[in-house]
PDB file of C-alpha atoms in Angstrom:
ATOM      1  CA  MET A   1     -34.052 -21.568  18.575  1.00 39.00           C
ATOM      2  CA  LYS A   2     -35.785 -18.782  17.173  1.00 43.00           C
ATOM      3  CA  GLU A   3     -35.035 -14.993  18.064  1.00 43.00           C
ATOM      4  CA  VAL A   4     -37.546 -12.899  19.034  1.00 46.00           C
ATOM      5  CA  VAL A   5     -37.556  -9.034  18.960  1.00 46.00           C
ATOM      6  CA  LEU A   6     -39.352  -7.533  22.061  1.00 56.00           C
ATOM      7  CA  THR A   7     -40.821  -4.530  21.609  1.00 52.00           C
ATOM      8  CA  GLY A   8     -44.090  -1.981  23.706  1.00 47.00           C
ATOM      9  CA  SER A   9     -46.495  -0.116  22.862  1.00 42.00           C
ATOM     10  CA  GLY A  10     -43.702   2.863  22.736  1.00 43.00           C
ATOM     11  CA  GLY A  11     -40.797   1.019  20.786  1.00 46.00           C
ATOM     12  CA  LEU A  12     -38.776  -1.619  21.981  1.00 61.00           C
ATOM     13  CA  THR A  13     -39.139  -2.699  25.601  1.00 88.00           C
ATOM     14  CA  LYS A  14     -37.771  -1.352  28.469  1.00 96.00           C
ATOM     15  CA  ILE A  15     -36.973  -3.767  31.550  1.00 97.00           C
ATOM     16  CA  ALA A  16     -35.579  -3.660  34.853  1.00 98.00           C
ATOM     17  CA  ILE A  17     -33.452  -6.848  36.553  1.00 98.00           C
ATOM     18  CA  VAL A  18     -34.423  -5.715  40.643  1.00 98.00           C
ATOM     19  CA  GLY A  19     -31.478  -8.519  41.800  1.00 98.00           C
ATOM     20  CA  SER A  20     -29.781  -9.033  38.692  1.00 98.00           C
ATOM     21  CA  ASN A  21     -26.907 -11.308  40.226  1.00 97.00           C
ATOM     22  CA  SER A  22     -28.954 -14.233  41.268  1.00 96.00           C
ATOM     23  CA  TYR A  23     -28.662 -17.294  39.788  1.00 95.00           C
ATOM     24  CA  ILE A  24     -32.233 -17.656  37.317  1.00 97.00           C
ATOM     25  CA  ALA A  25     -31.221 -13.182  37.126  1.00 97.00           C
ATOM     26  CA  ARG A  26     -27.866 -13.877  35.257  1.00 97.00           C
ATOM     27  CA  ASN A  27     -29.364 -16.536  33.089  1.00 96.00           C
ATOM     28  CA  LEU A  28     -32.657 -14.679  32.190  1.00 97.00           C
ATOM     29  CA  TYR A  29     -30.680 -11.424  31.234  1.00 97.00           C
ATOM     30  CA  GLN A  30     -28.389 -13.458  28.821  1.00 95.00           C
ATOM     31  CA  CYS A  31     -31.915 -15.046  27.386  1.00 95.00           C
ATOM     32  CA  LEU A  32     -32.844 -11.063  26.952  1.00 96.00           C
ATOM     33  CA  LYS A  33     -29.881 -10.370  25.304  1.00 93.00           C
ATOM     34  CA  ARG A  34     -29.315 -13.979  22.768  1.00 91.00           C
ATOM     35  CA  ARG A  35     -32.639 -14.797  22.053  1.00 89.00           C
ATOM     36  CA  TYR A  36     -35.124 -11.964  21.824  1.00 89.00           C
ATOM     37  CA  LYS A  37     -32.356  -9.416  21.164  1.00 89.00           C
ATOM     38  CA  ALA A  38     -33.511  -6.826  24.176  1.00 89.00           C
ATOM     39  CA  ASP A  39     -31.406  -3.752  24.917  1.00 87.00           C
ATOM     40  CA  ASN A  40     -32.723  -1.887  26.888  1.00 93.00           C
ATOM     41  CA  ILE A  41     -31.893  -3.752  30.083  1.00 97.00           C
ATOM     42  CA  LYS A  42     -31.283  -1.781  33.352  1.00 97.00           C
ATOM     43  CA  LEU A  43     -29.691  -4.354  36.405  1.00 98.00           C
ATOM     44  CA  TYR A  44     -29.934  -3.612  39.842  1.00 98.00           C
ATOM     45  CA  ASP A  45     -28.487  -5.692  43.176  1.00 98.00           C
ATOM     46  CA  TYR A  46     -26.867  -4.751  46.404  1.00 96.00           C
ATOM     47  CA  THR A  47     -23.241  -5.680  45.199  1.00 97.00           C
ATOM     48  CA  ASP A  48     -21.311  -2.675  44.032  1.00 96.00           C
ATOM     49  CA  LEU A  49     -20.496  -4.500  40.909  1.00 97.00           C
ATOM     50  CA  SER A  50     -22.107  -6.918  38.031  1.00 97.00           C
ATOM     51  CA  PHE A  51     -21.292 -10.351  38.750  1.00 96.00           C
ATOM     52  CA  ASP A  52     -20.583 -10.365  34.481  1.00 96.00           C
ATOM     53  CA  GLY A  53     -19.406  -6.992  34.482  1.00 96.00           C
ATOM     54  CA  ASN A  54     -22.345  -5.275  32.393  1.00 96.00           C
ATOM     55  CA  ASP A  55     -22.009  -1.559  32.598  1.00 95.00           C
ATOM     56  CA  ASN A  56     -25.899  -1.095  32.754  1.00 96.00           C
ATOM     57  CA  TYR A  57     -25.702  -1.803  36.619  1.00 98.00           C
ATOM     58  CA  THR A  58     -26.589   0.454  39.406  1.00 98.00           C
ATOM     59  CA  GLN A  59     -26.103  -0.667  42.771  1.00 98.00           C
ATOM     60  CA  ILE A  60     -28.717  -0.457  45.124  1.00 98.00           C
ATOM     61  CA  ASN A  61     -29.386  -1.314  48.764  1.00 97.00           C
ATOM     62  CA  ILE A  62     -33.014  -2.917  49.050  1.00 97.00           C
ATOM     63  CA  LEU A  63     -33.756  -2.026  52.842  1.00 97.00           C
ATOM     64  CA  ASP A  64     -32.993   1.776  52.532  1.00 97.00           C
ATOM     65  CA  ARG A  65     -36.277   2.997  50.945  1.00 95.00           C
ATOM     66  CA  SER A  66     -34.095   6.480  49.632  1.00 95.00           C
ATOM     67  CA  ASP A  67     -32.124   4.244  47.601  1.00 96.00           C
ATOM     68  CA  LEU A  68     -34.895   2.520  45.869  1.00 97.00           C
ATOM     69  CA  ALA A  69     -35.123   5.841  43.862  1.00 97.00           C
ATOM     70  CA  ARG A  70     -31.923   5.056  41.543  1.00 97.00           C
ATOM     71  CA  ILE A  71     -34.576   2.535  40.216  1.00 98.00           C
ATOM     72  CA  ASP A  72     -35.709   3.522  36.918  1.00 97.00           C
ATOM     73  CA  LEU A  73     -39.079   2.665  36.879  1.00 97.00           C
ATOM     74  CA  ASN A  74     -40.272   3.974  33.698  1.00 96.00           C
ATOM     75  CA  CYS A  75     -40.437   0.554  32.204  1.00 96.00           C
ATOM     76  CA  ASP A  76     -42.749  -2.132  31.076  1.00 96.00           C
ATOM     77  CA  ILE A  77     -41.232  -4.830  33.103  1.00 97.00           C
ATOM     78  CA  VAL A  78     -39.551  -5.489  36.064  1.00 98.00           C
ATOM     79  CA  PHE A  79     -38.413  -8.355  37.344  1.00 98.00           C
ATOM     80  CA  PHE A  80     -38.235  -8.740  41.203  1.00 98.00           C
ATOM     81  CA  MET A  81     -35.653 -11.248  41.649  1.00 98.00           C
ATOM     82  CA  ILE A  82     -34.303 -10.281  45.406  1.00 96.00           C
ATOM     83  CA  GLY A  83     -34.588 -12.951  47.722  1.00 93.00           C
ATOM     84  CA  LYS A  84     -32.660 -14.563  50.500  1.00 93.00           C
ATOM     85  CA  THR A  85     -33.094 -18.055  49.707  1.00 91.00           C
ATOM     86  CA  GLY A  86     -33.130 -21.835  52.432  1.00 89.00           C
ATOM     87  CA  THR A  87     -35.265 -23.669  54.376  1.00 90.00           C
ATOM     88  CA  ALA A  88     -33.501 -24.603  57.909  1.00 91.00           C
ATOM     89  CA  ALA A  89     -31.231 -21.161  57.520  1.00 91.00           C
ATOM     90  CA  GLY A  90     -34.593 -18.621  58.409  1.00 92.00           C
ATOM     91  CA  PHE A  91     -34.745 -20.650  61.692  1.00 94.00           C
ATOM     92  CA  ASP A  92     -31.715 -19.079  62.560  1.00 94.00           C
ATOM     93  CA  ASP A  93     -31.542 -15.591  60.306  1.00 95.00           C
ATOM     94  CA  PHE A  94     -35.055 -14.965  61.073  1.00 96.00           C
ATOM     95  CA  SER A  95     -33.900 -11.185  61.282  1.00 97.00           C
ATOM     96  CA  THR A  96     -32.338 -11.231  57.889  1.00 97.00           C
ATOM     97  CA  PHE A  97     -34.863 -13.818  55.993  1.00 96.00           C
ATOM     98  CA  VAL A  98     -37.860 -11.401  56.961  1.00 97.00           C
ATOM     99  CA  SER A  99     -36.075  -8.137  56.206  1.00 97.00           C
ATOM    100  CA  VAL A 100     -34.699  -8.838  52.619  1.00 97.00           C
ATOM    101  CA  ASN A 101     -37.641 -11.240  51.534  1.00 97.00           C
ATOM    102  CA  GLU A 102     -40.707  -8.942  52.768  1.00 98.00           C
ATOM    103  CA  LEU A 103     -39.750  -6.121  53.599  1.00 98.00           C
ATOM    104  CA  GLY A 104     -37.103  -5.348  50.405  1.00 98.00           C
ATOM    105  CA  LEU A 105     -40.719  -6.215  48.563  1.00 98.00           C
ATOM    106  CA  LEU A 106     -42.411  -3.221  50.461  1.00 98.00           C
ATOM    107  CA  ASN A 107     -39.550  -0.976  50.097  1.00 98.00           C
ATOM    108  CA  PHE A 108     -39.746  -1.915  46.160  1.00 98.00           C
ATOM    109  CA  ILE A 109     -43.452  -1.608  46.068  1.00 98.00           C
ATOM    110  CA  SER A 110     -42.999   1.994  47.654  1.00 98.00           C
ATOM    111  CA  GLU A 111     -40.751   3.237  45.467  1.00 98.00           C
ATOM    112  CA  TYR A 112     -42.993   1.820  42.482  1.00 98.00           C
ATOM    113  CA  ARG A 113     -46.221   4.010  43.839  1.00 98.00           C
ATOM    114  CA  ARG A 114     -44.191   7.398  44.117  1.00 98.00           C
ATOM    115  CA  GLN A 115     -42.456   7.048  40.759  1.00 98.00           C
ATOM    116  CA  LYS A 116     -46.172   6.284  39.790  1.00 98.00           C
ATOM    117  CA  SER A 117     -44.791   2.983  37.502  1.00 97.00           C
ATOM    118  CA  CYS A 118     -46.944   1.228  35.344  1.00 97.00           C
ATOM    119  CA  ALA A 119     -44.700  -1.361  34.330  1.00 97.00           C
ATOM    120  CA  LYS A 120     -45.647  -5.264  35.270  1.00 98.00           C
ATOM    121  CA  ILE A 121     -43.709  -6.735  38.076  1.00 98.00           C
ATOM    122  CA  ILE A 122     -42.719 -10.737  37.852  1.00 98.00           C
ATOM    123  CA  PHE A 123     -42.250 -12.328  40.774  1.00 98.00           C
ATOM    124  CA  PRO A 124     -40.965 -15.674  41.456  1.00 98.00           C
ATOM    125  CA  SER A 125     -42.238 -17.922  44.288  1.00 98.00           C
ATOM    126  CA  THR A 126     -41.677 -21.506  45.309  1.00 97.00           C
ATOM    127  CA  ARG A 127     -43.090 -24.734  45.826  1.00 97.00           C
ATOM    128  CA  LEU A 128     -42.632 -24.507  49.116  1.00 97.00           C
ATOM    129  CA  VAL A 129     -46.020 -23.078  49.912  1.00 98.00           C
ATOM    130  CA  TYR A 130     -48.164 -25.828  48.978  1.00 98.00           C
ATOM    131  CA  LYS A 131     -48.420 -28.815  50.825  1.00 97.00           C
ATOM    132  CA  GLY A 132     -46.918 -32.263  49.748  1.00 95.00           C
ATOM    133  CA  SER A 133     -49.147 -34.088  47.514  1.00 95.00           C
ATOM    134  CA  HIS A 134     -49.280 -37.725  45.937  1.00 90.00           C
ATOM    135  CA  SER A 135     -50.956 -35.469  43.568  1.00 96.00           C
ATOM    136  CA  PRO A 136     -50.202 -32.757  40.799  1.00 97.00           C
ATOM    137  CA  LEU A 137     -50.905 -29.690  42.214  1.00 98.00           C
ATOM    138  CA  LYS A 138     -52.534 -26.801  40.802  1.00 98.00           C
ATOM    139  CA  GLU A 139     -52.509 -23.193  41.750  1.00 98.00           C
ATOM    140  CA  ASP A 140     -54.812 -23.512  44.467  1.00 98.00           C
ATOM    141  CA  ALA A 141     -54.046 -26.347  45.708  1.00 98.00           C
ATOM    142  CA  PRO A 142     -53.505 -26.551  49.954  1.00 97.00           C
ATOM    143  CA  LYS A 143     -51.206 -24.300  51.220  1.00 98.00           C
ATOM    144  CA  GLU A 144     -48.841 -25.318  53.712  1.00 97.00           C
ATOM    145  CA  PHE A 145     -45.450 -23.586  55.198  1.00 97.00           C
ATOM    146  CA  LYS A 146     -43.009 -25.474  57.392  1.00 97.00           C
ATOM    147  CA  THR A 147     -40.310 -22.859  56.448  1.00 97.00           C
ATOM    148  CA  VAL A 148     -39.805 -19.027  57.774  1.00 97.00           C
ATOM    149  CA  TYR A 149     -38.886 -18.640  53.666  1.00 97.00           C
ATOM    150  CA  ALA A 150     -42.261 -20.096  52.905  1.00 97.00           C
ATOM    151  CA  VAL A 151     -43.670 -17.659  54.691  1.00 98.00           C
ATOM    152  CA  ASN A 152     -41.763 -14.714  53.201  1.00 98.00           C
ATOM    153  CA  LYS A 153     -42.624 -15.772  49.679  1.00 98.00           C
ATOM    154  CA  PHE A 154     -46.561 -16.498  50.459  1.00 98.00           C
ATOM    155  CA  ALA A 155     -46.322 -12.865  52.724  1.00 98.00           C
ATOM    156  CA  CYS A 156     -45.125 -11.515  49.129  1.00 98.00           C
ATOM    157  CA  GLU A 157     -47.701 -13.062  47.067  1.00 98.00           C
ATOM    158  CA  GLN A 158     -50.201 -11.996  49.341  1.00 98.00           C
ATOM    159  CA  TYR A 159     -48.738  -7.896  49.470  1.00 98.00           C
ATOM    160  CA  LEU A 160     -48.764  -8.074  45.768  1.00 98.00           C
ATOM    161  CA  GLN A 161     -52.629  -9.075  45.276  1.00 98.00           C
ATOM    162  CA  GLN A 162     -53.322  -6.895  48.329  1.00 98.00           C
ATOM    163  CA  TYR A 163     -51.534  -3.850  46.391  1.00 98.00           C
ATOM    164  CA  GLY A 164     -52.798  -4.605  43.702  1.00 98.00           C
ATOM    165  CA  LYS A 165     -56.080  -4.332  44.427  1.00 98.00           C
ATOM    166  CA  MET A 166     -55.816  -1.484  46.443  1.00 98.00           C
ATOM    167  CA  PHE A 167     -53.874   0.779  44.045  1.00 97.00           C
ATOM    168  CA  GLY A 168     -53.643  -0.922  40.596  1.00 96.00           C
ATOM    169  CA  LEU A 169     -50.169  -2.412  41.482  1.00 97.00           C
ATOM    170  CA  ARG A 170     -49.700  -4.725  38.006  1.00 98.00           C
ATOM    171  CA  TYR A 171     -48.002  -7.966  38.665  1.00 98.00           C
ATOM    172  CA  CYS A 172     -47.666 -11.282  37.969  1.00 98.00           C
ATOM    173  CA  ILE A 173     -46.523 -14.608  40.667  1.00 98.00           C
ATOM    174  CA  PHE A 174     -44.672 -17.687  38.547  1.00 98.00           C
ATOM    175  CA  ARG A 175     -44.153 -20.362  41.612  1.00 98.00           C
ATOM    176  CA  ILE A 176     -41.212 -22.358  40.236  1.00 98.00           C
ATOM    177  CA  CYS A 177     -40.447 -26.049  41.943  1.00 96.00           C
ATOM    178  CA  VAL A 178     -36.576 -27.185  41.226  1.00 95.00           C
ATOM    179  CA  PRO A 179     -34.573 -25.289  38.093  1.00 95.00           C
ATOM    180  CA  TYR A 180     -31.514 -26.969  36.665  1.00 93.00           C
ATOM    181  CA  GLY A 181     -29.059 -26.082  34.786  1.00 92.00           C
ATOM    182  CA  THR A 182     -27.045 -22.663  33.146  1.00 91.00           C
ATOM    183  CA  GLU A 183     -26.419 -20.866  29.855  1.00 89.00           C
ATOM    184  CA  VAL A 184     -23.726 -18.660  32.132  1.00 92.00           C
ATOM    185  CA  GLU A 185     -20.467 -19.471  33.297  1.00 85.00           C
ATOM    186  CA  GLY A 186     -19.783 -19.455  36.846  1.00 82.00           C
ATOM    187  CA  ALA A 187     -24.172 -19.220  37.640  1.00 82.00           C
ATOM    188  CA  GLY A 188     -25.241 -22.635  38.432  1.00 77.00           C
ATOM    189  CA  SER A 189     -27.548 -23.297  40.964  1.00 78.00           C
ATOM    190  CA  TYR A 190     -27.077 -24.527  44.336  1.00 73.00           C
ATOM    191  CA  GLY A 191     -30.404 -26.745  44.324  1.00 81.00           C
ATOM    192  CA  THR A 192     -31.344 -30.629  44.590  1.00 88.00           C
ATOM    193  CA  ALA A 193     -29.619 -32.019  40.804  1.00 87.00           C
ATOM    194  CA  GLU A 194     -26.595 -29.736  41.108  1.00 87.00           C
ATOM    195  CA  PHE A 195     -25.805 -31.000  44.989  1.00 89.00           C
ATOM    196  CA  MET A 196     -26.087 -34.561  43.831  1.00 92.00           C
ATOM    197  CA  ILE A 197     -24.013 -33.922  40.724  1.00 89.00           C
ATOM    198  CA  LYS A 198     -21.544 -32.600  43.095  1.00 89.00           C
ATOM    199  CA  SER A 199     -22.023 -35.373  45.250  1.00 92.00           C
ATOM    200  CA  ALA A 200     -21.540 -37.795  42.459  1.00 92.00           C
ATOM    201  CA  GLN A 201     -18.062 -35.997  41.359  1.00 89.00           C
ATOM    202  CA  SER A 202     -16.082 -35.303  44.207  1.00 90.00           C
ATOM    203  CA  GLU A 203     -17.470 -38.267  46.721  1.00 90.00           C
ATOM    204  CA  LYS A 204     -18.572 -41.146  43.929  1.00 91.00           C
ATOM    205  CA  LYS A 205     -22.025 -40.998  45.839  1.00 94.00           C
ATOM    206  CA  ILE A 206     -25.069 -39.743  45.992  1.00 95.00           C
ATOM    207  CA  THR A 207     -26.696 -39.940  49.349  1.00 94.00           C
ATOM    208  CA  LEU A 208     -31.003 -39.554  49.778  1.00 95.00           C
ATOM    209  CA  TYR A 209     -33.336 -39.128  52.759  1.00 95.00           C
ATOM    210  CA  GLY A 210     -35.832 -42.067  53.335  1.00 94.00           C
ATOM    211  CA  ASP A 211     -36.055 -44.350  49.946  1.00 95.00           C
ATOM    212  CA  GLY A 212     -35.654 -41.189  47.865  1.00 95.00           C
ATOM    213  CA  SER A 213     -39.881 -42.085  46.564  1.00 95.00           C
ATOM    214  CA  VAL A 214     -40.333 -37.690  46.976  1.00 96.00           C
ATOM    215  CA  ARG A 215     -40.723 -36.438  43.863  1.00 97.00           C
ATOM    216  CA  ARG A 216     -40.364 -33.179  42.189  1.00 97.00           C
ATOM    217  CA  THR A 217     -41.250 -31.274  38.701  1.00 97.00           C
ATOM    218  CA  VAL A 218     -37.904 -30.191  37.463  1.00 96.00           C
ATOM    219  CA  THR A 219     -37.377 -27.359  34.947  1.00 97.00           C
ATOM    220  CA  HIS A 220     -34.475 -26.647  32.751  1.00 95.00           C
ATOM    221  CA  VAL A 221     -33.207 -23.168  33.766  1.00 96.00           C
ATOM    222  CA  SER A 222     -33.825 -21.785  30.236  1.00 96.00           C
ATOM    223  CA  ASP A 223     -37.151 -22.890  29.976  1.00 97.00           C
ATOM    224  CA  LEU A 224     -37.455 -21.354  33.008  1.00 98.00           C
ATOM    225  CA  CYS A 225     -36.086 -18.262  32.005  1.00 97.00           C
ATOM    226  CA  ASN A 226     -37.922 -18.132  28.451  1.00 97.00           C
ATOM    227  CA  ALA A 227     -41.573 -19.475  30.785  1.00 98.00           C
ATOM    228  CA  LEU A 228     -41.020 -16.382  32.764  1.00 98.00           C
ATOM    229  CA  ILE A 229     -40.303 -13.778  29.706  1.00 97.00           C
ATOM    230  CA  ALA A 230     -43.329 -15.228  28.013  1.00 97.00           C
ATOM    231  CA  GLY A 231     -45.679 -14.555  30.838  1.00 97.00           C
ATOM    232  CA  ALA A 232     -44.104 -10.936  31.201  1.00 97.00           C
ATOM    233  CA  PHE A 233     -45.441 -10.108  28.109  1.00 95.00           C
ATOM    234  CA  SER A 234     -48.492 -12.505  27.926  1.00 96.00           C
ATOM    235  CA  ASP A 235     -51.515  -9.718  28.315  1.00 95.00           C
ATOM    236  CA  LYS A 236     -53.304 -12.691  29.742  1.00 97.00           C
ATOM    237  CA  CYS A 237     -50.863 -12.871  32.146  1.00 97.00           C
ATOM    238  CA  ILE A 238     -51.710 -10.457  34.483  1.00 97.00           C
ATOM    239  CA  ASN A 239     -52.122 -10.201  38.166  1.00 98.00           C
ATOM    240  CA  ASP A 240     -52.551 -13.856  39.195  1.00 98.00           C
ATOM    241  CA  VAL A 241     -50.370 -16.493  39.498  1.00 98.00           C
ATOM    242  CA  PHE A 242     -49.253 -19.448  37.564  1.00 98.00           C
ATOM    243  CA  ASN A 243     -46.693 -22.673  38.256  1.00 98.00           C
ATOM    244  CA  ILE A 244     -44.225 -23.324  35.567  1.00 98.00           C
ATOM    245  CA  GLY A 245     -43.769 -26.612  35.195  1.00 98.00           C
ATOM    246  CA  GLY A 246     -41.305 -29.167  33.353  1.00 97.00           C
ATOM    247  CA  GLU A 247     -40.627 -32.877  34.038  1.00 97.00           C
ATOM    248  CA  ASN A 248     -41.392 -35.033  37.173  1.00 97.00           C
ATOM    249  CA  TYR A 249     -38.410 -36.977  38.608  1.00 96.00           C
ATOM    250  CA  SER A 250     -38.272 -39.127  41.682  1.00 97.00           C
ATOM    251  CA  LEU A 251     -35.207 -37.477  43.704  1.00 97.00           C
ATOM    252  CA  LYS A 252     -34.142 -41.998  43.256  1.00 96.00           C
ATOM    253  CA  GLU A 253     -34.706 -41.679  39.429  1.00 96.00           C
ATOM    254  CA  MET A 254     -32.955 -38.049  39.739  1.00 95.00           C
ATOM    255  CA  ALA A 255     -29.673 -40.087  41.092  1.00 95.00           C
ATOM    256  CA  ASP A 256     -30.285 -42.597  39.209  1.00 95.00           C
ATOM    257  CA  ILE A 257     -29.369 -40.599  35.674  1.00 94.00           C
ATOM    258  CA  ILE A 258     -26.735 -38.746  37.488  1.00 93.00           C
ATOM    259  CA  SER A 259     -24.990 -41.592  39.141  1.00 93.00           C
ATOM    260  CA  ALA A 260     -24.596 -43.548  36.010  1.00 92.00           C
ATOM    261  CA  LYS A 261     -23.152 -40.499  34.019  1.00 89.00           C
ATOM    262  CA  TYR A 262     -19.914 -40.374  37.171  1.00 91.00           C
ATOM    263  CA  ASN A 263     -20.716 -44.009  37.760  1.00 93.00           C
ATOM    264  CA  ALA A 264     -21.407 -43.562  41.171  1.00 94.00           C
ATOM    265  CA  SER A 265     -23.403 -45.657  44.376  1.00 95.00           C
ATOM    266  CA  VAL A 266     -26.863 -44.204  45.332  1.00 96.00           C
ATOM    267  CA  GLU A 267     -27.190 -45.070  48.916  1.00 96.00           C
ATOM    268  CA  PHE A 268     -30.068 -44.531  51.191  1.00 95.00           C
ATOM    269  CA  VAL A 269     -30.386 -43.046  54.696  1.00 95.00           C
ATOM    270  CA  PRO A 270     -32.613 -42.112  57.293  1.00 95.00           C
ATOM    271  CA  TRP A 271     -34.421 -39.602  57.694  1.00 92.00           C
ATOM    272  CA  PRO A 272     -32.723 -36.429  60.075  1.00 92.00           C
ATOM    273  CA  GLU A 273     -35.334 -35.597  62.604  1.00 88.00           C
ATOM    274  CA  HIS A 274     -35.080 -31.514  61.641  1.00 89.00           C
ATOM    275  CA  ALA A 275     -34.684 -32.647  58.226  1.00 91.00           C
ATOM    276  CA  LEU A 276     -38.067 -34.312  57.769  1.00 92.00           C
ATOM    277  CA  GLU A 277     -40.006 -31.754  59.817  1.00 93.00           C
ATOM    278  CA  ILE A 278     -39.772 -29.331  57.146  1.00 93.00           C
ATOM    279  CA  GLU A 279     -39.492 -32.071  54.446  1.00 94.00           C
ATOM    280  CA  SER A 280     -42.630 -30.814  51.832  1.00 92.00           C
ATOM    281  CA  GLY A 281     -43.154 -34.204  50.729  1.00 94.00           C
ATOM    282  CA  SER A 282     -43.828 -34.496  46.774  1.00 96.00           C
ATOM    283  CA  THR A 283     -44.540 -31.018  45.275  1.00 97.00           C
ATOM    284  CA  VAL A 284     -45.203 -31.942  41.159  1.00 97.00           C
ATOM    285  CA  PHE A 285     -46.695 -28.855  39.597  1.00 98.00           C
ATOM    286  CA  ASP A 286     -49.744 -29.225  36.880  1.00 98.00           C
ATOM    287  CA  ASP A 287     -49.355 -25.859  34.546  1.00 98.00           C
ATOM    288  CA  THR A 288     -52.018 -26.526  32.366  1.00 98.00           C
ATOM    289  CA  LYS A 289     -53.563 -22.818  33.778  1.00 98.00           C
ATOM    290  CA  PHE A 290     -50.112 -20.960  32.236  1.00 98.00           C
ATOM    291  CA  LYS A 291     -49.299 -23.409  28.857  1.00 98.00           C
ATOM    292  CA  GLU A 292     -53.406 -22.988  28.586  1.00 97.00           C
ATOM    293  CA  THR A 293     -52.614 -19.127  28.726  1.00 97.00           C
ATOM    294  CA  THR A 294     -49.592 -18.787  26.940  1.00 97.00           C
ATOM    295  CA  GLY A 295     -49.354 -21.906  24.602  1.00 96.00           C
ATOM    296  CA  PHE A 296     -45.959 -22.221  26.059  1.00 97.00           C
ATOM    297  CA  GLU A 297     -43.463 -25.206  25.469  1.00 96.00           C
ATOM    298  CA  TYR A 298     -41.098 -26.479  27.378  1.00 97.00           C
ATOM    299  CA  GLU A 299     -37.067 -27.289  25.221  1.00 95.00           C
ATOM    300  CA  HIS A 300     -35.435 -29.409  27.666  1.00 94.00           C
ATOM    301  CA  HIS A 301     -35.365 -32.728  29.310  1.00 94.00           C
ATOM    302  CA  PHE A 302     -33.754 -33.817  32.009  1.00 93.00           C
ATOM    303  CA  LYS A 303     -31.962 -37.240  30.635  1.00 90.00           C
ATOM    304  CA  ASP A 304     -30.301 -35.264  27.644  1.00 87.00           C
ATOM    305  CA  TRP A 305     -28.353 -32.988  30.342  1.00 81.00           C
ATOM    306  CA  GLU A 306     -25.382 -35.096  30.055  1.00 60.00           C
ATOM    307  CA  ILE A 307     -24.519 -33.226  26.811  1.00 45.00           C
ATOM    308  CA  GLU A 308     -23.892 -29.806  29.466  1.00 52.00           C
ATOM    309  CA  TRP A 309     -22.129 -32.099  31.689  1.00 45.00           C
ATOM    310  CA  GLU A 310     -19.358 -32.641  29.142  1.00 42.00           C
ATOM    311  CA  LYS A 311     -18.945 -29.254  28.688  1.00 45.00           C
TER     312      LYS A 311
END
């Protein structure tokens, strides 16, 4: 794998990762360190210690505006990775979802403005803002919001866009479909692929709702991190929205690959009423805009992931 040293106009690039204990952020940090030899990185999250024992870590409370002054925004790039994720859970725990996801970002933007920062904010959004479709989804495809979390994420996109217009805030939004895999021990995803693996291991069966024909774009976390970094350091990716791609599979195709590895069965059951109400349908990303803007190429394949399963 080619190593690249990241440099900004003033020398070595200064980077902040807010929400550094999250799944994607932990992998992102390792990618920045290993592949790009980035050393000037500061980490922030709400726990008292970094999950990976990093010394360059500061505890912050995203809901306490005075506490956010502890974030050094005299930097080039900020990866804003704080967020409360979930689908059905948001209906009962709406206060936490709205507070952490929306108020948290607005608090951060307020501090960004107070410090007169010029950093570029990298914000991860979700497939759940899209109305499901049998056709690949471009960034301007119709939107539909079936969960509190989906509303949160789209609201955050709008906040960034409006503050960008009003105050010159610099940002880039990247919509992510289904990430999988990890390069960091203990930093696994709670997503579709890992759920299938755990079911295949423990129960020797994978249960799918309906006929499993719903399709998703899946992205290995290493490709995802490299894509986020490519977008962060591209002068062409500014104040815009991009889909991050990968490979496209139906849930049945994913289950078949995993079940073959673990000698498990695949079973189909009717959709539970509430699960069907919040199901988005097929979300396959058209990432042409991102690839043409950055020249990015993906390196990983879902079928090859079995190499990692042996580790």
